Each structure stands twice: as structure tokens, then as C-alpha cells.
């Protein structure tokens, strides 16, 4: 074999190019050039050597150099690939040399970390991976090596494929798909020895992340059975990183495929998955980091099954319901409650993931909802309902992520569950021992614990508990009018019970909101980097409560202080854009859902207050600010990472994540979680209704029926003449007042147009009354009506002008016809005159008898006159008709303000018929 030819050809072509690239990346320093020469020397010995031991020694030295030097990696990629690939093809008998070649390839594809050089410089490992994966033949060659008997050949081949796939995630799977039985060969490696099996498992996790075709083939090859067999051998959740890889592979297969979820349920069932989640009570010190990651992977599998697959698939809902029922039959709720609620010694990440799975398990599933409502947690004698325990987590946890996860359970429990909402709302009532702070919350009903937390902001200043309880209450009353009215009837003692007065719960919530606002105002200087979520969450409760509930609106507006305070929240720049926008929505709900007819509390009064104290333009700008704020919050919403080896450590500690997010973002992370897309869409729809309703209020009168003033009634004994005179005086007075209002509103409208609806913060430029705005709107509508009338008149005018032009053209044609007839008549007269002349000549010429010319002339003239008279009569009739049309059109044009004489001036001058005097002069000239 002539190896020297191959090497010299490579060194003469690709070597020069890649050396130039190496100089561009690493510079022209001496050590790199020296390493290049070493690589070239080793490759020459491997290619041209004849002694096997010398070639193996050169391979070992080459592998050691490539593993330590990035420059050597680049040089090897430039010159060594064809040589070592040729070794893999032609020297299979030399197992040691093949091992060395594979190990060298692995070293060339493994990145070498360095502290020198810019971070953006080219990675030789990535370049080498791209070069090796370009040819499908190279991948096919590597897959063929997996059938070799030597253990290390198969092991290094799997490692090489894994490194290749890590750096070339798109091209390598495509190449493997093109190779017959390529995936099958990799699946067979799962049955190999443990070390190779583990490497093959890791390789399959990379291959199945986004390749749908590979996922189908892997599932067809029976991967589910092999995955759970490995998990069982490794000891379920107590296993090592291999269990984590198995669960990652499983999640890749079911994440975007409902059919794979169904196949898993039908072939393996969910018993092996439940076995992973089983833990012993009291195993406080058993949660190692690896076990936590394994349990997170299993919970991630449960969450994927409970979502049913991607939203784009048609059978997602049916599959989700089937998975909910199947998992519930396996008593998964008990295991989830043990992990998320009872095991407070478990890591935070586990508790949060378990709580989210509980929410997804009961979401819109009547059987599972009923099970959760009846479920008890704890051990005797400390047993309490599961919902009470979850509420306790919400109120006492110091970790925001755990609060969000527990709140998610109540959100799912109350969604489309009116019976469950009514059940929870029925328990909300003051407890006789509510003032006893030492009394255990587990001894109190659910509603009493919730109510105690709601008023804690006013009692002991615990605004955090008040805020979290408000979030739970918003779920309980959302879209449930019965629950809203039930909670609205709750009366609380005032802070000074000696007065013997009570106040509604809604009033107390507004009081807590004001306390939170004042507290934030005092701490504004020190906490400007972190927006508090307390006010937005309480405002969300008010919005949910007021929507579709006129009784709640009336209760809120009973005191003018409440309306004025909400207006202050919406108008003051001391508060964030989110708080101002939500306060504007509360005000809009007070207008939109206001059914009161009491003066000062009706919708018109609320709208008038908004107009006077905020200004409609500024008020509507609050909605735009809120939309931008929520869009910013949604864009920053943290999507949970897919569990993998690289993200496992960070996912196992939510506290660290939360701290990092708080430092990086101005928005509190809780807001992005609680104000989800569902609530944002709800606000957008509500905003549109509020805008339409407010503009409708300002475009009509305050009262639907007119009230007859007392001045218009006839007094007793008043004669009709005096009554009529007094009525005229009253009407004149009203007309003068209306004219004044119209003039003033015209000036306001002009000023509004000039400013372009800009900032109306200057109250001196705003109308002082809502009625003036009504008049402005009426003037605007009248102006628009006049514009429409002008457009109609312009259209009608153009039509009339077109008709006039048509009739004008007809008149010109008629006049042309009349002129032609006149010319024919003149020609006849001339012929008659010629004949008369000839007759006279004949008479003078002799006594030859001649016919009676006068008789013939008279007869011809009579016939011509009859013909011309008939034609002239027809022409006169047509002219009369056209003259009538012209007169009507002229009258209409005159009404529109057109000068008819100007339009008709000059018509027919050039086609006028000559009069009789002209004809006589012509005859005299001819004679």
C-alpha cells in the first residue's frame, strides 16, 4: 500500500489551507508551528511506516498531543482525518492501532478550555466535528465499528459518535437516518456491557431531542421496555446519573408526541413511573442531589403526560383526560402530596414541581377534583385537609417559587369548578377565636384561615400574607357570581370595635391596598430595583371581584374615599406602570358593571370623576402602559429548562434561580408567573369593553328620559297669551345658554385637535365638566354629518354636470341637423332659380310650345315645403323636449349655486342658423 502518496497529497492541499486558518485563529507564534510539525511527523510515520509497533507508537504520541493542544487539534483536522479514516477501513486487523485512531478522533473532537484568547475564537473541536460529519460514509464507517468484538473499539466509537453529535447536532442525525439500520445498531448497544450501554443511552438522548423521525424509529425498536428495565436495575430514584439519562430520553420521546404517550400507557403502563416516585415517610436525609434530579425527571414525565402533548395536535385533550384518569387510578395523588406538601424537608425544587403536577392532575377533571377536596394529609393526630395544608404553604413559605406553585394548585382547582368554588367560599367566615394568634391554623376551617390572612395587613401589617390570601380568594370567586355575592356579605369588625360598627370585607381589602401603597412609598428609595407584587395581586382580586358583579361595584362606591383612592393610584406617578394600569382597569370596571341609579354612585358619576381628575386621554394611556408592562413581564417569564446533565444542578435549587432573577430584572418574578397569558387576554378583552362603554357614556345624556322643568307648566289662572309669552322667554334663555356652551365646546374641540390628544396632565387645559365633553362629542358628530352631506352633494353635483354635458351634446347635434336641413333648402331654392332662368330663356327663344313652368314650379315647391315642414315639426318637437330638460337642469344647478348663464355662454355661436336678411342679401348678390 502506497501510504506516502496519500499523505503528501493531503499535506500539499488541505494542509496549507488549514494552516492558514490556524494562523488566523492562533497567530504566528513559534509553539504552534512546532506542534504542527510534530503532527505532520506523526501522521507521516502512521501513513508510511512499515513496522506495526512504530505506527502504534506514533498513534499514541499523536493522541497525547491532540488531547493537550488546540493548535494540534486544528492541524490534525487539516491533515489527519483521511489518514486515520483509512486506518479504520484498511487496518481492522490491528486492533490496537484502530483503538488509537478512535481515541485520537475523540481527543480532536473534545473542546480544550483555555483562559487565553478571546471567547469568540474558533473552536477546533467544532471545526473538526463539522469536517468529519460532512460525509455520510464517515458516519457509516463508525457505525460499522460497533459490531467489532473488541470492547474498547466499541466504547471509543460510541464516545466518538457522542462527541460528534454534541458539536454537530443537526448534520449528524441526518446522516444517521440515511444509513440503513443506523438507529437499530445504536439500540443494540443498550444491551451491551454497562459502560457501553451508558454511553449509548447518552447518545440516544442527544439524537432524540428534536428529531421526530428518529423518535419514531426508537419507539418502534422497543425503547420503553429497555428504559424502564435499566431504571429498575439501577434502583429507581436511588440510582445514579444513568437513571437521569433514561428519564431524559423518555421525556424526549413523549414531549411532542401524543401517540408516543398513548403507546407508553398501552405497553408499559404507569406502574414503573409510580415506582420511581415512591419515597419513605421521614426520609429527611435521603435526598441527595442525584436523587433530587432523578425525582425531578420523573415529575417532569408526569407533567408532560398531564399536559397531553403539544397544543397543535387534535387529540391532545382526550389524551390528557385519559392520562389524568390512568395516573389517578395508580394513586399518584398520594405520592405527589407526600413530595409536595408533607415532605417539607425535601428540596424546594421537588416540592414546587410536585405541586404543579397536583394542579395539572386535577385541572378540569371532576373525579380528581373531588379526590383532592376529600384528601387528608399528615399523620395522627396531626391530620388536616390537603387544601388547608396547601393554603398553609402559601401563607408561610419564604420562597416565592413555592408560593407560585401552591397558588397554581388553587388556580387549577377552581377553574371550571363552580361547586368547588362555592364549597370553599362557604367556609369563609370570621372564627370565634380568630384574634388568638397562638391558635394553630390546622384547628381552624379553611375559610377562617384565609380570612385571617386577608385582614392581617390591617391588623398586624403582614402585607405578604394579605397579598397571598388575596390571590387565593381571586381564584375562589373568579367567574362565579354566587361566590362573589357570598363573600361580599362577610362583615368584619372595625379596628375600633368599641364603636360597634362593621364593614364589608371588600372595604377592608381596599384599606389593606392603601396600607401596602403607603409602605411601598416609604421604601421606594431603597427598593426601586425590585417591583413589589403585593399591590398588583390585590388589584387583581378587585378586578376579578368587580367583573360581572354590580353588587360589588355598588359596595366599593358606597364610600367616595375608595373611588378617590383608586383614582390616585391610577394618576400618580409614584406608582409603577403595572399598578397604575390595574387601577385604571378597576375604575373601568366601576363604570362598565355599574347598575346603580343613585346620584353620585352611578356609571355617569364614575366616568365624570375619571374625566375630571385624570383626563380621558391620560386614563386611556394607562391601558397602553399596562399592556407594555405585562408584555415585558411575559417576555421575561422564565420557561422551565428541559432536564439534562447541564441543567440538572441549576434546576435542583430554585432559591438560587430566584436570587439571580431578582438581581437581573426590575420586575418581580412572581408577577411574570401569576399574570399569565390567560389573565393578560382577560385584561385585553376587558379593556376593549371599558373603552367602548366610557365613550358611549360620554356620547349620550345622563338621563334616558327628559324631566319637564316646572317653568313649562301653566299656572292656575294664567291666560294663554301670558303662558305663551313666558314659554318664549324660557326657550330664548335656553337657546342662549346652549349657544354659549356650543361656542365654548367649539374652542375646546379646536384646542384638543391642535394638541393632538397629547398629555393632559395640565388640568387648566381640560374641560371642567363631563357635560362639556358631551357637547364636544355632539359637535364632532355634527361636523362629521356635515362632511358626509357635503360628499353626497358633491357626488350629486358631478352627476348633474355629467347629465348637463350629455344634453348639451344632444343640442349641438340637433342644431347641426337643422343647419343641414337649411342648406338643403337653400340648394333647392337655387335649383328653382336656375330652372326659372331657363324657362325665361326658352320663352324668349321662339314660339315652341312649352309646358306650364309656373305650374310645375308651384307643384315642386309645394311638395318640398310639405317634406321640409314635416321634418321641421319633428325637429321642433325634439328641441322642445330638450329645452324642457335644460330648464330643469338649469334650475337644479342654480339651487347648487352654479352660474347657469356662464355654463351656457358661447353654446351654439359657431353653428347658428343664418337669418332671413342674410338670405335676401345672398339672393341680391347672385342676381
PDB file of N, CA and C in Angstrom, residues 606-672:
ATOM      1  N   UNK A 606     -69.077  58.018  37.982  1.00  0.00           N
ATOM      2  CA  UNK A 606     -67.730  57.438  37.983  1.00  0.00           C
ATOM      3  C   UNK A 606     -66.946  57.884  36.750  1.00  0.00           C
ATOM      4  N   UNK A 607     -67.608  57.883  35.584  1.00  0.00           N
ATOM      5  CA  UNK A 607     -66.931  58.323  34.364  1.00  0.00           C
ATOM      6  C   UNK A 607     -66.573  59.805  34.435  1.00  0.00           C
ATOM      7  N   UNK A 608     -67.469  60.600  35.021  1.00  0.00           N
ATOM      8  CA  UNK A 608     -67.201  62.025  35.163  1.00  0.00           C
ATOM      9  C   UNK A 608     -66.003  62.260  36.091  1.00  0.00           C
ATOM     10  N   UNK A 609     -65.893  61.439  37.155  1.00  0.00           N
ATOM     11  CA  UNK A 609     -64.753  61.575  38.076  1.00  0.00           C
ATOM     12  C   UNK A 609     -63.449  61.233  37.361  1.00  0.00           C
ATOM     13  N   UNK A 610     -63.479  60.207  36.525  1.00  0.00           N
ATOM     14  CA  UNK A 610     -62.285  59.846  35.750  1.00  0.00           C
ATOM     15  C   UNK A 610     -61.909  60.988  34.824  1.00  0.00           C
ATOM     16  N   UNK A 611     -62.905  61.575  34.170  1.00  0.00           N
ATOM     17  CA  UNK A 611     -62.639  62.646  33.217  1.00  0.00           C
ATOM     18  C   UNK A 611     -62.066  63.881  33.902  1.00  0.00           C
ATOM     19  N   UNK A 612     -62.604  64.229  35.071  1.00  0.00           N
ATOM     20  CA  UNK A 612     -62.182  65.451  35.746  1.00  0.00           C
ATOM     21  C   UNK A 612     -60.821  65.302  36.422  1.00  0.00           C
ATOM     22  N   UNK A 613     -60.568  64.156  37.075  1.00  0.00           N
ATOM     23  CA  UNK A 613     -59.386  64.027  37.920  1.00  0.00           C
ATOM     24  C   UNK A 613     -58.199  63.371  37.210  1.00  0.00           C
ATOM     25  N   UNK A 614     -58.467  62.659  36.132  1.00  0.00           N
ATOM     26  CA  UNK A 614     -57.369  62.027  35.386  1.00  0.00           C
ATOM     27  C   UNK A 614     -57.295  62.567  33.970  1.00  0.00           C
ATOM     28  N   UNK A 615     -58.446  62.677  33.331  1.00  0.00           N
ATOM     29  CA  UNK A 615     -58.482  63.034  31.916  1.00  0.00           C
ATOM     30  C   UNK A 615     -58.575  61.778  31.069  1.00  0.00           C
ATOM     31  N   UNK A 616     -59.476  61.788  30.105  1.00  0.00           N
ATOM     32  CA  UNK A 616     -59.700  60.574  29.331  1.00  0.00           C
ATOM     33  C   UNK A 616     -58.450  60.140  28.576  1.00  0.00           C
ATOM     34  N   UNK A 617     -57.719  61.103  28.029  1.00  0.00           N
ATOM     35  CA  UNK A 617     -56.523  60.734  27.268  1.00  0.00           C
ATOM     36  C   UNK A 617     -55.495  60.066  28.176  1.00  0.00           C
ATOM     37  N   UNK A 618     -55.228  60.675  29.315  1.00  0.00           N
ATOM     38  CA  UNK A 618     -54.285  60.073  30.267  1.00  0.00           C
ATOM     39  C   UNK A 618     -54.802  58.737  30.779  1.00  0.00           C
ATOM     40  N   UNK A 619     -56.114  58.674  31.001  1.00  0.00           N
ATOM     41  CA  UNK A 619     -56.700  57.424  31.502  1.00  0.00           C
ATOM     42  C   UNK A 619     -56.494  56.287  30.509  1.00  0.00           C
ATOM     43  N   UNK A 620     -56.752  56.552  29.233  1.00  0.00           N
ATOM     44  CA  UNK A 620     -56.581  55.508  28.229  1.00  0.00           C
ATOM     45  C   UNK A 620     -55.103  55.168  28.020  1.00  0.00           C
ATOM     46  N   UNK A 621     -54.221  56.130  28.288  1.00  0.00           N
ATOM     47  CA  UNK A 621     -52.790  55.829  28.201  1.00  0.00           C
ATOM     48  C   UNK A 621     -52.357  54.818  29.257  1.00  0.00           C
ATOM     49  N   UNK A 622     -53.073  54.788  30.381  1.00  0.00           N
ATOM     50  CA  UNK A 622     -52.752  53.814  31.425  1.00  0.00           C
ATOM     51  C   UNK A 622     -52.916  52.382  30.917  1.00  0.00           C
ATOM     52  N   UNK A 623     -53.906  52.162  30.048  1.00  0.00           N
ATOM     53  CA  UNK A 623     -54.086  50.827  29.477  1.00  0.00           C
ATOM     54  C   UNK A 623     -52.897  50.449  28.602  1.00  0.00           C
ATOM     55  N   UNK A 624     -52.415  51.413  27.823  1.00  0.00           N
ATOM     56  CA  UNK A 624     -51.259  51.135  26.967  1.00  0.00           C
ATOM     57  C   UNK A 624     -50.021  50.810  27.812  1.00  0.00           C
ATOM     58  N   UNK A 625     -49.831  51.578  28.901  1.00  0.00           N
ATOM     59  CA  UNK A 625     -48.697  51.311  29.780  1.00  0.00           C
ATOM     60  C   UNK A 625     -48.808  49.917  30.412  1.00  0.00           C
ATOM     61  N   UNK A 626     -50.015  49.555  30.820  1.00  0.00           N
ATOM     62  CA  UNK A 626     -50.220  48.240  31.427  1.00  0.00           C
ATOM     63  C   UNK A 626     -49.930  47.141  30.419  1.00  0.00           C
ATOM     64  N   UNK A 627     -50.392  47.334  29.177  1.00  0.00           N
ATOM     65  CA  UNK A 627     -50.165  46.318  28.158  1.00  0.00           C
ATOM     66  C   UNK A 627     -48.662  46.117  27.916  1.00  0.00           C
ATOM     67  N   UNK A 628     -47.929  47.216  27.856  1.00  0.00           N
ATOM     68  CA  UNK A 628     -46.477  47.103  27.659  1.00  0.00           C
ATOM     69  C   UNK A 628     -45.808  46.444  28.865  1.00  0.00           C
ATOM     70  N   UNK A 629     -46.273  46.792  30.051  1.00  0.00           N
ATOM     71  CA  UNK A 629     -45.679  46.216  31.258  1.00  0.00           C
ATOM     72  C   UNK A 629     -45.906  44.714  31.317  1.00  0.00           C
ATOM     73  N   UNK A 630     -47.140  44.278  30.996  1.00  0.00           N
ATOM     74  CA  UNK A 630     -47.438  42.855  31.040  1.00  0.00           C
ATOM     75  C   UNK A 630     -46.749  42.115  29.902  1.00  0.00           C
ATOM     76  N   UNK A 631     -46.601  42.777  28.756  1.00  0.00           N
ATOM     77  CA  UNK A 631     -45.873  42.149  27.646  1.00  0.00           C
ATOM     78  C   UNK A 631     -44.410  41.951  28.020  1.00  0.00           C
ATOM     79  N   UNK A 632     -43.844  42.964  28.703  1.00  0.00           N
ATOM     80  CA  UNK A 632     -42.458  42.847  29.172  1.00  0.00           C
ATOM     81  C   UNK A 632     -42.337  41.721  30.187  1.00  0.00           C
ATOM     82  N   UNK A 633     -43.339  41.621  31.064  1.00  0.00           N
ATOM     83  CA  UNK A 633     -43.324  40.563  32.073  1.00  0.00           C
ATOM     84  C   UNK A 633     -43.434  39.194  31.432  1.00  0.00           C
ATOM     85  N   UNK A 634     -44.287  39.071  30.397  1.00  0.00           N
ATOM     86  CA  UNK A 634     -44.457  37.777  29.724  1.00  0.00           C
ATOM     87  C   UNK A 634     -43.206  37.394  28.963  1.00  0.00           C
ATOM     88  N   UNK A 635     -42.539  38.397  28.358  1.00  0.00           N
ATOM     89  CA  UNK A 635     -41.324  38.090  27.606  1.00  0.00           C
ATOM     90  C   UNK A 635     -40.204  37.645  28.519  1.00  0.00           C
ATOM     91  N   UNK A 636     -40.233  38.095  29.780  1.00  0.00           N
ATOM     92  CA  UNK A 636     -39.194  37.701  30.730  1.00  0.00           C
ATOM     93  C   UNK A 636     -39.590  36.473  31.544  1.00  0.00           C
ATOM     94  N   UNK A 637     -40.799  35.963  31.251  1.00  0.00           N
ATOM     95  CA  UNK A 637     -41.242  34.804  32.020  1.00  0.00           C
ATOM     96  C   UNK A 637     -40.288  33.644  31.802  1.00  0.00           C
ATOM     97  N   UNK A 638     -39.833  33.072  32.854  1.00  0.00           N
ATOM     98  CA  UNK A 638     -38.824  32.029  32.760  1.00  0.00           C
ATOM     99  C   UNK A 638     -39.480  30.717  32.395  1.00  0.00           C
ATOM    100  N   UNK A 639     -39.110  30.187  31.253  1.00  0.00           N
ATOM    101  CA  UNK A 639     -39.570  28.873  30.843  1.00  0.00           C
ATOM    102  C   UNK A 639     -38.664  27.830  31.505  1.00  0.00           C
ATOM    103  N   UNK A 640     -39.289  26.833  32.105  1.00  0.00           N
ATOM    104  CA  UNK A 640     -38.507  25.816  32.795  1.00  0.00           C
ATOM    105  C   UNK A 640     -37.635  25.060  31.798  1.00  0.00           C
ATOM    106  N   UNK A 641     -36.370  24.911  32.170  1.00  0.00           N
ATOM    107  CA  UNK A 641     -35.437  24.247  31.278  1.00  0.00           C
ATOM    108  C   UNK A 641     -35.750  22.754  31.210  1.00  0.00           C
ATOM    109  N   UNK A 642     -35.413  22.155  30.083  1.00  0.00           N
ATOM    110  CA  UNK A 642     -35.504  20.720  29.975  1.00  0.00           C
ATOM    111  C   UNK A 642     -34.392  20.092  30.819  1.00  0.00           C
ATOM    112  N   UNK A 643     -34.777  19.060  31.548  1.00  0.00           N
ATOM    113  CA  UNK A 643     -33.827  18.436  32.465  1.00  0.00           C
ATOM    114  C   UNK A 643     -32.742  17.706  31.670  1.00  0.00           C
ATOM    115  N   UNK A 644     -31.502  18.073  31.893  1.00  0.00           N
ATOM    116  CA  UNK A 644     -30.365  17.428  31.247  1.00  0.00           C
ATOM    117  C   UNK A 644     -29.187  17.490  32.201  1.00  0.00           C
ATOM    118  N   UNK A 645     -28.092  16.872  31.776  1.00  0.00           N
ATOM    119  CA  UNK A 645     -26.921  16.883  32.655  1.00  0.00           C
ATOM    120  C   UNK A 645     -26.419  18.292  32.909  1.00  0.00           C
ATOM    121  N   UNK A 646     -26.533  19.157  31.893  1.00  0.00           N
ATOM    122  CA  UNK A 646     -26.015  20.512  32.043  1.00  0.00           C
ATOM    123  C   UNK A 646     -26.897  21.384  32.918  1.00  0.00           C
ATOM    124  N   UNK A 647     -28.208  21.124  32.915  1.00  0.00           N
ATOM    125  CA  UNK A 647     -29.134  21.985  33.668  1.00  0.00           C
ATOM    126  C   UNK A 647     -29.599  21.360  34.971  1.00  0.00           C
ATOM    127  N   UNK A 648     -29.167  20.152  35.267  1.00  0.00           N
ATOM    128  CA  UNK A 648     -29.693  19.449  36.442  1.00  0.00           C
ATOM    129  C   UNK A 648     -29.355  20.178  37.735  1.00  0.00           C
ATOM    130  N   UNK A 649     -28.123  20.643  37.860  1.00  0.00           N
ATOM    131  CA  UNK A 649     -27.723  21.277  39.111  1.00  0.00           C
ATOM    132  C   UNK A 649     -28.484  22.561  39.364  1.00  0.00           C
ATOM    133  N   UNK A 650     -28.685  23.370  38.306  1.00  0.00           N
ATOM    134  CA  UNK A 650     -29.388  24.632  38.492  1.00  0.00           C
ATOM    135  C   UNK A 650     -30.868  24.408  38.737  1.00  0.00           C
ATOM    136  N   UNK A 651     -31.463  23.377  38.124  1.00  0.00           N
ATOM    137  CA  UNK A 651     -32.889  23.133  38.313  1.00  0.00           C
ATOM    138  C   UNK A 651     -33.195  22.585  39.696  1.00  0.00           C
ATOM    139  N   UNK A 652     -32.210  22.046  40.366  1.00  0.00           N
ATOM    140  CA  UNK A 652     -32.457  21.449  41.676  1.00  0.00           C
ATOM    141  C   UNK A 652     -32.454  22.477  42.791  1.00  0.00           C
ATOM    142  N   UNK A 653     -32.237  23.735  42.476  1.00  0.00           N
ATOM    143  CA  UNK A 653     -32.189  24.775  43.507  1.00  0.00           C
ATOM    144  C   UNK A 653     -32.896  26.013  43.009  1.00  0.00           C
ATOM    145  N   UNK A 654     -34.183  26.177  43.377  1.00  0.00           N
ATOM    146  CA  UNK A 654     -34.958  27.336  42.943  1.00  0.00           C
ATOM    147  C   UNK A 654     -34.519  28.603  43.670  1.00  0.00           C
ATOM    148  N   UNK A 655     -34.014  28.463  44.876  1.00  0.00           N
ATOM    149  CA  UNK A 655     -33.634  29.645  45.633  1.00  0.00           C
ATOM    150  C   UNK A 655     -32.532  30.416  44.916  1.00  0.00           C
ATOM    151  N   UNK A 656     -31.589  29.683  44.364  1.00  0.00           N
ATOM    152  CA  UNK A 656     -30.502  30.329  43.634  1.00  0.00           C
ATOM    153  C   UNK A 656     -31.023  31.022  42.391  1.00  0.00           C
ATOM    154  N   UNK A 657     -31.941  30.370  41.678  1.00  0.00           N
ATOM    155  CA  UNK A 657     -32.511  30.959  40.463  1.00  0.00           C
ATOM    156  C   UNK A 657     -33.269  32.238  40.800  1.00  0.00           C
ATOM    157  N   UNK A 658     -34.056  32.154  41.850  1.00  0.00           N
ATOM    158  CA  UNK A 658     -34.854  33.330  42.208  1.00  0.00           C
ATOM    159  C   UNK A 658     -33.959  34.506  42.580  1.00  0.00           C
ATOM    160  N   UNK A 659     -32.871  34.241  43.284  1.00  0.00           N
ATOM    161  CA  UNK A 659     -31.970  35.319  43.675  1.00  0.00           C
ATOM    162  C   UNK A 659     -31.323  35.951  42.451  1.00  0.00           C
ATOM    163  N   UNK A 660     -30.917  35.117  41.505  1.00  0.00           N
ATOM    164  CA  UNK A 660     -30.294  35.641  40.290  1.00  0.00           C
ATOM    165  C   UNK A 660     -31.279  36.490  39.507  1.00  0.00           C
ATOM    166  N   UNK A 661     -32.543  36.027  39.396  1.00  0.00           N
ATOM    167  CA  UNK A 661     -33.532  36.783  38.628  1.00  0.00           C
ATOM    168  C   UNK A 661     -33.831  38.123  39.285  1.00  0.00           C
ATOM    169  N   UNK A 662     -33.880  38.122  40.599  1.00  0.00           N
ATOM    170  CA  UNK A 662     -34.175  39.373  41.289  1.00  0.00           C
ATOM    171  C   UNK A 662     -33.079  40.395  41.056  1.00  0.00           C
ATOM    172  N   UNK A 663     -31.858  39.916  40.981  1.00  0.00           N
ATOM    173  CA  UNK A 663     -30.760  40.841  40.758  1.00  0.00           C
ATOM    174  C   UNK A 663     -30.721  41.357  39.336  1.00  0.00           C
ATOM    175  N   UNK A 664     -31.179  40.543  38.383  1.00  0.00           N
ATOM    176  CA  UNK A 664     -31.055  40.927  36.978  1.00  0.00           C
ATOM    177  C   UNK A 664     -32.243  41.760  36.496  1.00  0.00           C
ATOM    178  N   UNK A 665     -33.439  41.522  36.975  1.00  0.00           N
ATOM    179  CA  UNK A 665     -34.635  42.130  36.410  1.00  0.00           C
ATOM    180  C   UNK A 665     -35.252  43.102  37.397  1.00  0.00           C
ATOM    181  N   UNK A 666     -35.862  44.145  36.852  1.00  0.00           N
ATOM    182  CA  UNK A 666     -36.591  45.092  37.693  1.00  0.00           C
ATOM    183  C   UNK A 666     -37.941  44.539  38.099  1.00  0.00           C
ATOM    184  N   UNK A 667     -38.509  43.647  37.332  1.00  0.00           N
ATOM    185  CA  UNK A 667     -39.836  43.105  37.595  1.00  0.00           C
ATOM    186  C   UNK A 667     -39.721  41.937  38.563  1.00  0.00           C
ATOM    187  N   UNK A 668     -40.622  41.902  39.535  1.00  0.00           N
ATOM    188  CA  UNK A 668     -40.595  40.796  40.484  1.00  0.00           C
ATOM    189  C   UNK A 668     -40.972  39.509  39.761  1.00  0.00           C
ATOM    190  N   UNK A 669     -40.233  38.399  39.990  1.00  0.00           N
ATOM    191  CA  UNK A 669     -40.522  37.162  39.258  1.00  0.00           C
ATOM    192  C   UNK A 669     -41.917  36.613  39.495  1.00  0.00           C
ATOM    193  N   UNK A 670     -42.535  36.937  40.644  1.00  0.00           N
ATOM    194  CA  UNK A 670     -43.884  36.435  40.917  1.00  0.00           C
ATOM    195  C   UNK A 670     -44.895  36.997  39.910  1.00  0.00           C
ATOM    196  N   UNK A 671     -44.710  38.248  39.502  1.00  0.00           N
ATOM    197  CA  UNK A 671     -45.657  38.855  38.573  1.00  0.00           C
ATOM    198  C   UNK A 671     -45.689  38.112  37.246  1.00  0.00           C
ATOM    199  N   UNK A 672     -44.516  37.726  36.747  1.00  0.00           N
ATOM    200  CA  UNK A 672     -44.486  37.027  35.469  1.00  0.00           C
ATOM    201  C   UNK A 672     -45.121  35.654  35.561  1.00  0.00           C
TER     202      UNK A 672
END
